[in-house]
Coordinates of C-alpha atoms in Angstrom, one line a residue:
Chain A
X1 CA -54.2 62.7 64.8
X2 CA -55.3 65.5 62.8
X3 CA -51.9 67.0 62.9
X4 CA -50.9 64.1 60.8
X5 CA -54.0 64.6 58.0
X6 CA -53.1 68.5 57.9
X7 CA -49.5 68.3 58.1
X8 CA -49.6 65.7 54.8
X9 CA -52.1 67.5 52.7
X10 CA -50.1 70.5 52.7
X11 CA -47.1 69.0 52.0
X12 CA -48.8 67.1 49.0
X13 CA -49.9 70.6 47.9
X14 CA -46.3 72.3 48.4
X15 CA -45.2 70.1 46.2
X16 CA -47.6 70.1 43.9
X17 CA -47.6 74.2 43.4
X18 CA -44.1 74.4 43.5
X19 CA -44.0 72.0 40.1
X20 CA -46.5 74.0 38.3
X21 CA -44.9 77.6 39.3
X22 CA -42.1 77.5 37.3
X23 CA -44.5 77.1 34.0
X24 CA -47.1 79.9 35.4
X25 CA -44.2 82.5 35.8
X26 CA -43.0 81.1 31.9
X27 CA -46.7 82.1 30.8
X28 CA -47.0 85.2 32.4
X29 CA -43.6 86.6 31.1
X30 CA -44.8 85.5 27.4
X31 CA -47.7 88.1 27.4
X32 CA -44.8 91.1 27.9
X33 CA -45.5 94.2 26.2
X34 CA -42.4 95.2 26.2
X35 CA -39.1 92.6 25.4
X36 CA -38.7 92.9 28.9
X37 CA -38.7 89.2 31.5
X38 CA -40.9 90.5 34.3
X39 CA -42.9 88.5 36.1
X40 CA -46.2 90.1 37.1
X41 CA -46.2 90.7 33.3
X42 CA -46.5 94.4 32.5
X43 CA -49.6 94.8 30.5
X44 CA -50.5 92.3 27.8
X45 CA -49.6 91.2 24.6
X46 CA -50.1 88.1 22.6
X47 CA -47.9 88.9 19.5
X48 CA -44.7 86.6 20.7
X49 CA -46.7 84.1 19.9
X50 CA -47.5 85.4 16.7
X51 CA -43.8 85.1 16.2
X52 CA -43.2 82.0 17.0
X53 CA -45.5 80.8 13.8
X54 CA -44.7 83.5 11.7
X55 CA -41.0 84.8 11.9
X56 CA -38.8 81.8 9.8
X57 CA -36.6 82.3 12.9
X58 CA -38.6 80.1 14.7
X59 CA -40.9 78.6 12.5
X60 CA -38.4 76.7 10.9
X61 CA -37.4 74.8 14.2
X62 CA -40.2 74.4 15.1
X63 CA -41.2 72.4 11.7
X64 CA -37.4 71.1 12.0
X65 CA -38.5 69.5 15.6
X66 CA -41.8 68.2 14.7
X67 CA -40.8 66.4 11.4
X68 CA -38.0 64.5 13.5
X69 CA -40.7 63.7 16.2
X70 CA -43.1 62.2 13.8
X71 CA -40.4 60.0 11.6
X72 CA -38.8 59.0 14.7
X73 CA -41.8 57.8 17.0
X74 CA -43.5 56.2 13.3
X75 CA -40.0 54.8 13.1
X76 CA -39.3 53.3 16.9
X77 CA -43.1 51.7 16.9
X78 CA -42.0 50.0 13.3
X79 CA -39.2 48.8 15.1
X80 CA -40.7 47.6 18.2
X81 CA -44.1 46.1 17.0
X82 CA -42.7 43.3 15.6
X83 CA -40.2 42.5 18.7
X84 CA -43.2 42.5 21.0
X85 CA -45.2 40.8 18.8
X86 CA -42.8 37.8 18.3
X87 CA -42.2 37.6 21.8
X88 CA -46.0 37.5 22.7
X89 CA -46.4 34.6 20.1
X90 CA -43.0 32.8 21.0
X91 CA -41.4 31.6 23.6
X92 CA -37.5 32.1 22.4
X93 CA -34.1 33.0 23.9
X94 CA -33.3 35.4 20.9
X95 CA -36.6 37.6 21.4
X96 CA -35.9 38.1 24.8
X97 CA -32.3 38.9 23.4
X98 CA -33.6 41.5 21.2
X99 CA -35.7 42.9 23.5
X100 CA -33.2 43.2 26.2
X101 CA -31.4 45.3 23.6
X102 CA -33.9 47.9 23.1
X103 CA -34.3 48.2 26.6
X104 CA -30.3 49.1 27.0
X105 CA -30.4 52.7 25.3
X106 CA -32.7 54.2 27.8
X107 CA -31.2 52.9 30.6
X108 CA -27.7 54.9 30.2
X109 CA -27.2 58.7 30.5
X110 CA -28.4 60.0 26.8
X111 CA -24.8 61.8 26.4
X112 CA -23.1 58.1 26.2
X113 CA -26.0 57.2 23.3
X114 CA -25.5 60.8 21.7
X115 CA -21.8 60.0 21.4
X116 CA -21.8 56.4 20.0
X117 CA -24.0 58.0 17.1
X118 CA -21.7 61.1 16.9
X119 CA -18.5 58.8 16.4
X120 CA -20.6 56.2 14.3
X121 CA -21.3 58.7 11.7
X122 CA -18.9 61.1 11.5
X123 CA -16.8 57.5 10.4
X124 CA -19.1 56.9 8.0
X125 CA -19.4 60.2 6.6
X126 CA -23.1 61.1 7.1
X127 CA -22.6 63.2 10.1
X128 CA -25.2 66.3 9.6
X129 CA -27.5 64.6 6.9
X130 CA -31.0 64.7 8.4
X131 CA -32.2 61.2 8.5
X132 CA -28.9 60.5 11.2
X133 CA -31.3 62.3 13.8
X134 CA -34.5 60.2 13.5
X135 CA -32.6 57.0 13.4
X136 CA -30.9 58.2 16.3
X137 CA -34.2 59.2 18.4
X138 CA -36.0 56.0 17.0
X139 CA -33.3 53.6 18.5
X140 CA -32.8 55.7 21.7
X141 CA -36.3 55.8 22.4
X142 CA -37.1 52.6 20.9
X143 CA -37.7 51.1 24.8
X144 CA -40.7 53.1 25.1
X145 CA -43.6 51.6 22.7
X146 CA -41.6 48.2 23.4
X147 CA -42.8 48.4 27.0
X148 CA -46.3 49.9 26.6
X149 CA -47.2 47.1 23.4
X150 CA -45.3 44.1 25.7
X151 CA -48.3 45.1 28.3
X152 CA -51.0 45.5 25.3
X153 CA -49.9 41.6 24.5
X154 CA -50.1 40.5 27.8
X155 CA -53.3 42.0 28.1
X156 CA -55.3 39.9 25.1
X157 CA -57.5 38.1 25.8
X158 CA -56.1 34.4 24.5
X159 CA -59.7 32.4 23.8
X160 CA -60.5 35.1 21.6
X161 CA -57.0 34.4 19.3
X162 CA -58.0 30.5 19.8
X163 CA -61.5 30.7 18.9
X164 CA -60.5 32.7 15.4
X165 CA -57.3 30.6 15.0
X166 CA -59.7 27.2 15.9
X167 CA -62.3 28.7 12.8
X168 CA -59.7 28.6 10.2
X169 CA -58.0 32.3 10.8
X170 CA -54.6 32.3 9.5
X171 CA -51.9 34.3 11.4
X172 CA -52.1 37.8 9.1
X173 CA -55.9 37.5 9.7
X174 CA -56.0 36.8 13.3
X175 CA -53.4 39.6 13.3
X176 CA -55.4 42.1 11.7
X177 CA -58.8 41.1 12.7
X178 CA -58.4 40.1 16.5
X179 CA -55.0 41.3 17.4
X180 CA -54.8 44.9 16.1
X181 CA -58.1 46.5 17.4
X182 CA -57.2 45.6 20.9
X183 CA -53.2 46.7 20.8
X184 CA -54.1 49.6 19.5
X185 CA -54.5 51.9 22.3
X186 CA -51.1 50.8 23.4
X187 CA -49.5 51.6 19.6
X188 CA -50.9 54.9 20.6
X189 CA -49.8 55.9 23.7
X190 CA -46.1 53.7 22.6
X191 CA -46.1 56.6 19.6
X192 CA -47.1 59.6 21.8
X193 CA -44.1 59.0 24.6
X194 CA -41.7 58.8 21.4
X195 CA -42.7 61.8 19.7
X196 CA -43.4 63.8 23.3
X197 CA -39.2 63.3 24.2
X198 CA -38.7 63.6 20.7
X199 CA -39.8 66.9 20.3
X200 CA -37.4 67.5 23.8
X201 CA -34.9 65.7 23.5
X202 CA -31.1 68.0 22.9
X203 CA -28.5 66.2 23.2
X204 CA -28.8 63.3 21.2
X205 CA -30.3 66.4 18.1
X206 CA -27.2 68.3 18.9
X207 CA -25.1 65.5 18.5
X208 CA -25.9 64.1 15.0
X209 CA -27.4 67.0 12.8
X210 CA -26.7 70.4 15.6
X211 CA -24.2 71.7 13.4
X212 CA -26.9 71.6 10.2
X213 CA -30.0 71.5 11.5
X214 CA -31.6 74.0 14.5
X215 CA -34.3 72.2 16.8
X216 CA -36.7 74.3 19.0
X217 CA -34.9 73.2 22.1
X218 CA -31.5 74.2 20.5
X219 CA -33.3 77.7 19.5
X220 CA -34.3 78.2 23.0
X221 CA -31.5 77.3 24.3
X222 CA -29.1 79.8 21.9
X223 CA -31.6 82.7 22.3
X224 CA -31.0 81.9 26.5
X225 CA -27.2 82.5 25.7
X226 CA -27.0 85.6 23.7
X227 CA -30.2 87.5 24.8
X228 CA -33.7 87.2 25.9
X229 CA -36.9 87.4 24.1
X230 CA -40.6 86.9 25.2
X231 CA -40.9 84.4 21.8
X232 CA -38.8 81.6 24.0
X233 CA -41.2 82.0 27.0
X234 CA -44.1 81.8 23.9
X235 CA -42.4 78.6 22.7
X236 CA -42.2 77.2 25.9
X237 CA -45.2 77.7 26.9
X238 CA -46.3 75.7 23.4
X239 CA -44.2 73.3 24.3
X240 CA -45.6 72.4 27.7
X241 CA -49.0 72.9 26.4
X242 CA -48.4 70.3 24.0
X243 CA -46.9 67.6 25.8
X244 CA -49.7 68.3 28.7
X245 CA -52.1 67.6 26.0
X246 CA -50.6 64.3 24.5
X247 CA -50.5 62.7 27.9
X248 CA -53.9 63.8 29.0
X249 CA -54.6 62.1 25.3
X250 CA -53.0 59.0 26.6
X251 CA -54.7 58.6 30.2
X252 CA -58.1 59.8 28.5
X253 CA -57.9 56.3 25.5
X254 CA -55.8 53.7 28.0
X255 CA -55.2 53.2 31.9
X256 CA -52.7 55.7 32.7
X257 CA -52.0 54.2 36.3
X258 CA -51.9 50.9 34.7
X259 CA -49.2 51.6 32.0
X260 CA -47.3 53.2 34.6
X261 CA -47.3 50.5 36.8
X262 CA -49.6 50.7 39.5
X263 CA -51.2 47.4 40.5
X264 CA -54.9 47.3 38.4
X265 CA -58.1 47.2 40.8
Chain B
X1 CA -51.5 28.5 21.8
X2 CA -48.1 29.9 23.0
X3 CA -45.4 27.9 20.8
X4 CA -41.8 27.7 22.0
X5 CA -40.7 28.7 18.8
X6 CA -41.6 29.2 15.1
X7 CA -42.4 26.6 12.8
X8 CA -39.7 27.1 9.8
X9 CA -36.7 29.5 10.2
X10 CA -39.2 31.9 7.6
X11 CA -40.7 32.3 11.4
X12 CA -37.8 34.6 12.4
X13 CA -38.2 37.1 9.8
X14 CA -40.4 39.5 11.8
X15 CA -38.2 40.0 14.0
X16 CA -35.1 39.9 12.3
X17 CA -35.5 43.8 11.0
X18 CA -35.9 45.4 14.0
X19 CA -32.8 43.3 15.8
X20 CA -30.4 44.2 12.5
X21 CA -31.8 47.7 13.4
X22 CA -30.4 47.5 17.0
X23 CA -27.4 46.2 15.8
X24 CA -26.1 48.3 13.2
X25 CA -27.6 51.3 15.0
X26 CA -26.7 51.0 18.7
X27 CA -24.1 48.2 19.0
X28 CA -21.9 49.2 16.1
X29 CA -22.0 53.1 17.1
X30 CA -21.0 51.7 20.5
X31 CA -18.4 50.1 19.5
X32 CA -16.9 53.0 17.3
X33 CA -17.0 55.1 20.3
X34 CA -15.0 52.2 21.8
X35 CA -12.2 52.2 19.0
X36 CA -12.4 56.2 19.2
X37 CA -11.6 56.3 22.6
X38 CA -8.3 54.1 21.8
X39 CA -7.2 57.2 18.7
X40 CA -4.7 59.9 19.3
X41 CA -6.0 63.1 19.2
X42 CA -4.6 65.5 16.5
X43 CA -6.7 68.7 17.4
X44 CA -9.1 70.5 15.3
X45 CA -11.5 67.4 15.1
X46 CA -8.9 65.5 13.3
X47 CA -7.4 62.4 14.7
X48 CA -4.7 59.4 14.2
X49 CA -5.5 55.6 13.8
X50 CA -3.4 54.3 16.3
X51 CA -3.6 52.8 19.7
X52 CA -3.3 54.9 22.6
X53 CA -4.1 54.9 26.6
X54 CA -3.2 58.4 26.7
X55 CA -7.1 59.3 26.6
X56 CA -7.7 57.4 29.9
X57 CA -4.5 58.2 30.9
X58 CA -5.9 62.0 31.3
X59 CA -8.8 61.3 33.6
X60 CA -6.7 60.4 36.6
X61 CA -5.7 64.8 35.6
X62 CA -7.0 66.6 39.0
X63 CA -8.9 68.8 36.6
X64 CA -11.1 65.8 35.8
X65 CA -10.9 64.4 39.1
X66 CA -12.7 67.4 40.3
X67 CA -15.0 67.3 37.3
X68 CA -16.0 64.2 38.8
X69 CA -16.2 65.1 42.6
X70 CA -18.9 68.2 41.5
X71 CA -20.7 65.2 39.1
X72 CA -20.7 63.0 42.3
X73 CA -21.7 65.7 44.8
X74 CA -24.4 67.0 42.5
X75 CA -26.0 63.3 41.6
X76 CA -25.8 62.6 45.5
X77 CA -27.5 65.2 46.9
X78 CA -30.2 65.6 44.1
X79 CA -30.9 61.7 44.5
X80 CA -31.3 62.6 48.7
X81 CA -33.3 65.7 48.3
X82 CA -35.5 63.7 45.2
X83 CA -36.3 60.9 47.8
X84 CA -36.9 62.9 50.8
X85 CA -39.8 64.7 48.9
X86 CA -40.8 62.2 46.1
X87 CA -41.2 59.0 48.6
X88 CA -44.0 60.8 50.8
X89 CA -45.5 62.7 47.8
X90 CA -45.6 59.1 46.2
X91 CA -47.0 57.8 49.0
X92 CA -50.2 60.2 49.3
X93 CA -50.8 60.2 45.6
X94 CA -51.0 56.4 45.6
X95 CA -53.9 57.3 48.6
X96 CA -55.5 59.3 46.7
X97 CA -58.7 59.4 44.1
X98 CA -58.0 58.2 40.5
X99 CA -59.0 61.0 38.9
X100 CA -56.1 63.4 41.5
X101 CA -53.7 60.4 40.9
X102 CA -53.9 60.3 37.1
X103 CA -53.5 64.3 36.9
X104 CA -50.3 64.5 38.8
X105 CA -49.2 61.4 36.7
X106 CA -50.0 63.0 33.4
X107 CA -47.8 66.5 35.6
X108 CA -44.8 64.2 36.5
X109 CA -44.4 63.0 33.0
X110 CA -44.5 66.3 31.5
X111 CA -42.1 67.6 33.4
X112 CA -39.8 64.4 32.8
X113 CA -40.3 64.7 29.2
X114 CA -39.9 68.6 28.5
X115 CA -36.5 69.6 27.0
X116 CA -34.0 71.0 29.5
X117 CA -33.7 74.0 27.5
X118 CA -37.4 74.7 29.3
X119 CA -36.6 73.7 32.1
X120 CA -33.7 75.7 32.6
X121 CA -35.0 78.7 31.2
X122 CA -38.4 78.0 34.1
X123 CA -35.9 78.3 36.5
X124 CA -33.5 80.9 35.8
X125 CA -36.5 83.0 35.2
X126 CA -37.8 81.8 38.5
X127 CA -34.6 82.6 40.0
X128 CA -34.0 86.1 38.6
X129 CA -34.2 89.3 39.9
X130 CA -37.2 90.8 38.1
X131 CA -39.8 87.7 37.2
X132 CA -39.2 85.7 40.2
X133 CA -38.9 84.4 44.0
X134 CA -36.9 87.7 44.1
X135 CA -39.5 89.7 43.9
X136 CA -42.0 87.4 45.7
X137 CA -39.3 87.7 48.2
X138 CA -39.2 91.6 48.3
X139 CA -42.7 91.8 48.1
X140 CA -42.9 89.6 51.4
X141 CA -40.1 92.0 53.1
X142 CA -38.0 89.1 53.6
X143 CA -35.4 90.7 51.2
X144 CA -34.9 94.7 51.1
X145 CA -34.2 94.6 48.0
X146 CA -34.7 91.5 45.0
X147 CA -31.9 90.1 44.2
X148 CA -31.1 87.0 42.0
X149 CA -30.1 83.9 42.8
X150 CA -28.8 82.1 39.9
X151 CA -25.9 81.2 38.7
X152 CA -25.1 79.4 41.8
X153 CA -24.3 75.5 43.0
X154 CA -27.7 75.9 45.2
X155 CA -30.0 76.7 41.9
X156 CA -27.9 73.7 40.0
X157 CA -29.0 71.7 42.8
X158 CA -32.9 73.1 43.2
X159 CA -33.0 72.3 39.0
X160 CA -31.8 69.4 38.8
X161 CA -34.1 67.9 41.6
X162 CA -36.8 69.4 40.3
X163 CA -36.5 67.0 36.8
X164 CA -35.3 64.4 39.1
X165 CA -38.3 64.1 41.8
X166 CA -41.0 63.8 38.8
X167 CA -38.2 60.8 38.1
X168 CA -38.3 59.5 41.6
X169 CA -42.2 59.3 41.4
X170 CA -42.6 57.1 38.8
X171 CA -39.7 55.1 40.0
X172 CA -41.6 54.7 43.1
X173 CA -45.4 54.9 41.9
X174 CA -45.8 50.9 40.7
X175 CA -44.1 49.9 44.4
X176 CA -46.0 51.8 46.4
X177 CA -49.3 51.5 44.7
X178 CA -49.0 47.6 45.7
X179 CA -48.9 48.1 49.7
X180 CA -51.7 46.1 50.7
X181 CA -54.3 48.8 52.7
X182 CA -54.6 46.2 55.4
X183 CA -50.6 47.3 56.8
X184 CA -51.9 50.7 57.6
X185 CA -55.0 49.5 58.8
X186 CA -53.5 46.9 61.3
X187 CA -50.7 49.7 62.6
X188 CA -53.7 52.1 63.1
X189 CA -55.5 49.5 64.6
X190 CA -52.4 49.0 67.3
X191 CA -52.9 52.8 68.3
X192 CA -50.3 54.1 65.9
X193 CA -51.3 57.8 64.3
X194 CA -50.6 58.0 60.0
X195 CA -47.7 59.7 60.2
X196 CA -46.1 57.3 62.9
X197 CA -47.3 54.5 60.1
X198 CA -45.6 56.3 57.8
X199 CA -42.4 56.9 59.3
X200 CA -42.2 53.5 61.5
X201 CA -44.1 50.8 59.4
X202 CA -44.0 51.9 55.3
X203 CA -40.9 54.1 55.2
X204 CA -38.8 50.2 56.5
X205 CA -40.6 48.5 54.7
X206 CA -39.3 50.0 52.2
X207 CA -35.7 50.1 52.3
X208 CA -34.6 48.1 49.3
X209 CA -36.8 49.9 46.9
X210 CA -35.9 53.3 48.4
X211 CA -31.9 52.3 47.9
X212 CA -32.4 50.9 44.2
X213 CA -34.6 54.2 43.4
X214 CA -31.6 56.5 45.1
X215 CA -29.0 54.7 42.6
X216 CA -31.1 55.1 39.8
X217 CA -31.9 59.1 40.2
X218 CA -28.0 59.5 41.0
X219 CA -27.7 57.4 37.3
X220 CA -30.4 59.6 35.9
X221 CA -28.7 63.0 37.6
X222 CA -25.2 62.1 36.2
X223 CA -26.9 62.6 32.5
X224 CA -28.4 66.1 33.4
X225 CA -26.5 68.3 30.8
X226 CA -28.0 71.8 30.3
X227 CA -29.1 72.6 33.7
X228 CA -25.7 72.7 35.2
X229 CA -25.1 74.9 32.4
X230 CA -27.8 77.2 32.8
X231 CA -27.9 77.7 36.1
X232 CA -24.2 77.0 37.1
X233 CA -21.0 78.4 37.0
X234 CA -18.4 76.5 34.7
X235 CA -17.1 74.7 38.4
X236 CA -20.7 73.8 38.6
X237 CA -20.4 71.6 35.5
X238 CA -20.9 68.0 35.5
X239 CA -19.4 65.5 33.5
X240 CA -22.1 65.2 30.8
X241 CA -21.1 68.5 29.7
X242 CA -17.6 68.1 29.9
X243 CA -18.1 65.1 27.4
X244 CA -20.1 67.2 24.8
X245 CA -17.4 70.3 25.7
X246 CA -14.4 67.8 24.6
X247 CA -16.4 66.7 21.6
X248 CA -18.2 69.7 20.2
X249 CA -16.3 72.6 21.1
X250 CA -12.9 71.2 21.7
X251 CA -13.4 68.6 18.7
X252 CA -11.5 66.3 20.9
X253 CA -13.0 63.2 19.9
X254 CA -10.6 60.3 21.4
X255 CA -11.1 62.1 25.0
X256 CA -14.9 62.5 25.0
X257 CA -14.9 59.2 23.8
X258 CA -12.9 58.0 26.6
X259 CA -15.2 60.2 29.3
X260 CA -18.0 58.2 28.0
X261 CA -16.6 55.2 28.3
X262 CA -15.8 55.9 31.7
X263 CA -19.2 57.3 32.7
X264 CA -20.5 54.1 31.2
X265 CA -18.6 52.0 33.3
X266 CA -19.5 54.0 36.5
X267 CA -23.4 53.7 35.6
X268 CA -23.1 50.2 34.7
X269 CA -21.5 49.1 38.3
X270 CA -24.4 51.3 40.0
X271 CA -26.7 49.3 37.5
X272 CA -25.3 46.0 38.7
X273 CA -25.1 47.2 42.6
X274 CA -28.9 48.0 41.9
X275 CA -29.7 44.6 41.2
X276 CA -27.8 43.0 43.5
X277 CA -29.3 45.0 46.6
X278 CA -32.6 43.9 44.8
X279 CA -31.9 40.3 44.7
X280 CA -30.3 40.6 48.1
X281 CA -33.9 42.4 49.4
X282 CA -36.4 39.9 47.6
X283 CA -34.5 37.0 49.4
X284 CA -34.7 38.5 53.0

């Protein structure tokens, strides 16, 4: 019996180290003194990060990455507020239409999405131009806050919408008043999952502006191809740090085992 | 205070945006990969306005054919090997406290989320011959000597499951995490040990979900792109980066159309098997 309770703790554990190791070998070859990828680093140098903010090289993707992240996570909760919204308030054939829709881009591998957009503009001539790519993210990702703010709807309490709507609230007030401070947690964590596979995502990047614009993965990826350097291991370390952080931000201001699923208690 | 539908037709307006949105951004692109898939390619990026099979004529090519058999073999055994670890390490997690089980969810979904480009580069460093189990390896006397172990069809395979078990745990987190304690409690009670639970009460309980997950990580696996190009060899490759070969590098638009369309097809019956085996499961 004991066997069992030994046996499954270290399998939980093998598991679990073997999915962090791969990011503590990344961190220890960023501190390199030399340009060299050894892993026990030899000695210890923090300048590749330096680098990475200072050297246009890969400042600029960086900056590239993060203003496509932020217009396209502002842009794909614009687009799904409303949708979950309207199909909170209403009952209606078309809204569960809608909704299906924005469901449908996640569900299909991202190259099939990446190439509707590449054919779709290069026919319309605005292949490269820089908006293409946060349109593109928005719509692909666009499932995301619509599942996390169809759960914040379902969670409101409905006495307290009757209560302000039976005291003479009209529907912008009730919206802004009642509605809005309890959704907002969930418009949130909706914007954080955008802009975390945003900041990620290549494909789809490479697709509608990768022959104009350079994206951090893009960089990283390039630099993998024709020669190494400790600043990719830096960025990437950035990188994981950052998207660590934002979902630690998420569990810490909603139920994290609740907006992934898990039956509440 | 839930209305069937809005008062005035004005009432449609919210959500008339985002569903023009959808529309002009992800139907009509659709469908110009569609038409594009029908062109004639004229080389260079170029092509001709005319209607053509010749596209889909090509995948039946054993070139493609074998694309398709590495694409297959690769999703297959990545969708095992993902449910062979992720259904037991799902199982213990959704055991555990709620402060263990919401830092391994907040690890999962960092790991889903970060950029292949990472990913890949994690591994290949992991896999090489001076940062990683090579000289773990050496250091262990296992190996004389390190050695590396990428590219190969083996570190292809050990990438790609490693995005696709985080994958397989949130597939499998919401199920699980609704198995009433009592189940474990009564087979205990009848003299069973945990792991003979596990293996003889929840893992058959558990078949349909554990079918629908294994379709949907072989769906997920067949979009893995720069992995099988990081760590593989060029017959390693799946058919995700064929497609963006044809298109970027070969500027054969009409072909990579086509490939998608195909690979869209394949995904969607897998999609539709899915939720037959699910209907099919609720009912019995």
């Amino acid at each position: 019996m004991k066997l069992g309770k030994i046996l499954s703790t270290l399998f939980f554990w093998i598991v679990g180290i073997v999915t962090i190791a791969p990011f503590v070998v990344i961190a220890g070859v960023s501190v390199n003194e030399r340009k060299s990828l050894t892993f026990p680093p030899e000695g210890f140098n923090l300048g590749w990060y330096g680098d990475l903010f200072l050297d246009p090289e890969w400042r600029e993707p960086l900056l590239t990455s993060l203003t496509i992240a932020i217009c396209a996570s502002l842009l794909a909760v614009l687009i799904a507020f409303p949708v979950a919204w309207f199909n909170w308030r209403y009952r209606t054939g078309f809204g569960k239409l809608v909704a299906g829709l924005g469901a449908m881009p996640f569900l299909l591998p991202p190259v099939i999405t990446a190439m509707g957009f590449l054919t779709f503009f290069i026919i319309l001539g605005y292949y490269g131009e820089f908006w293409t790519v946060v349109v593109a993210h928005a719509i692909f990702l666009v499932t995301l806050p619509l599942v996390s703010l169809s759960l914040g709807f379902e969670d409101i309490d409905t006495s307290l919408v009757e209560a302000s709507r039976s005291m003479g609230a009209s529907e912008a007030t009730v919206l802004r008043t009642v509605v809005m401070p309890m959704i907002r947690p969930y418009v949130i964590s909706g914007f954080c999952f955008v802009f975390v596979i945003s900041l990620n995502e290549y494909i789809i990047a490479v697709m509608t502006v990768g022959a104009v614009f350079e994206t951090l993965p893009m960089k990283i990826f390039n630099a993998l191809r024709y020669g190494y350097t400790p600043v990719m291991a830096a960025a990437s370390v950035v990188f994981v740090a950052s998207t660590v952080l934002i979902f630690s931000l998420v569990a810490a201001f909603s139920d994290l085992p609740k907006l992934l699923g898990a039956r509440s208690k | 205070m839930i209305q069937s539908r809005p008062r005035t037709p004005l009432g449609y307006l919210p959500i008339l945006l985002p569903a023009f949105a959808l529309i002009a951004f992800y139907i009509v692109p659709f469908g110009s990969m569609v038409g594009m898939s029908f062109f004639h390619n004229l080389g260079g990026g170029a092509y001709e306005q005319v209607f053509t099979l010749e596209n889909y004529a090509r995948l039946v090519s054993p070139f493609f054919l074998s694309v398709l058999g590495t694409s297959f073999e690769v999703a297959f055994l990545v969708a095992l090997f993902a449910i062979v670890i992720g259904f037991p390490f799902t199982y213990l997690l959704v055991n555990a406290r709620r402060g263990t089980q919401v830092f391994w969810l907040i690890v999962m979904l960092s790991v889903l989320s970060l950029s292949e480009a990472i990913i890949g580069f994690a591994w290949s460093t992991l896999l090489s011959r001076t940062a990683g189990i090579g000289v773990l390896f050496e250091a262990l006397g296992l190996t004389e000597k390190a050695q590396s172990y990428a590219p190969s069809l083996g570190a292809v395979l050990a990438g790609v499951t490693y995005i696709a078990m985080p994958y397989a745990v949130l597939l499998l987190y919401p199920i699980l995490s609704r198995i009433e304690p009592d189940i474990e409690q009564a087979s205990r009670t009848l003299g069973a040990s945990p792991l003979r639970a596990f293996f003889n009460v929840i893992v058959p309980m558990h078949r349909t979900p554990i079918v629908v997950s294994f379709v949907m990580i072989f769906v997920f696996t067949l979009g893995s792109y720069l992995l099988p190009q990081i760590l593989g060899r060029p017959t390693n490759w799946t058919l995700s980066v064929v497609i963006s070969d044809q298109a970027l590098l070969q500027s054969n638009m009409p072909f990579a159309a086509a490939l998608s369309i195909f690979l869209m097809t394949v995904t969607i019956l897998l999609v539709l098997l899915v939720t037959l085996i699910n209907r099919k499961g609720a009912k019995a």
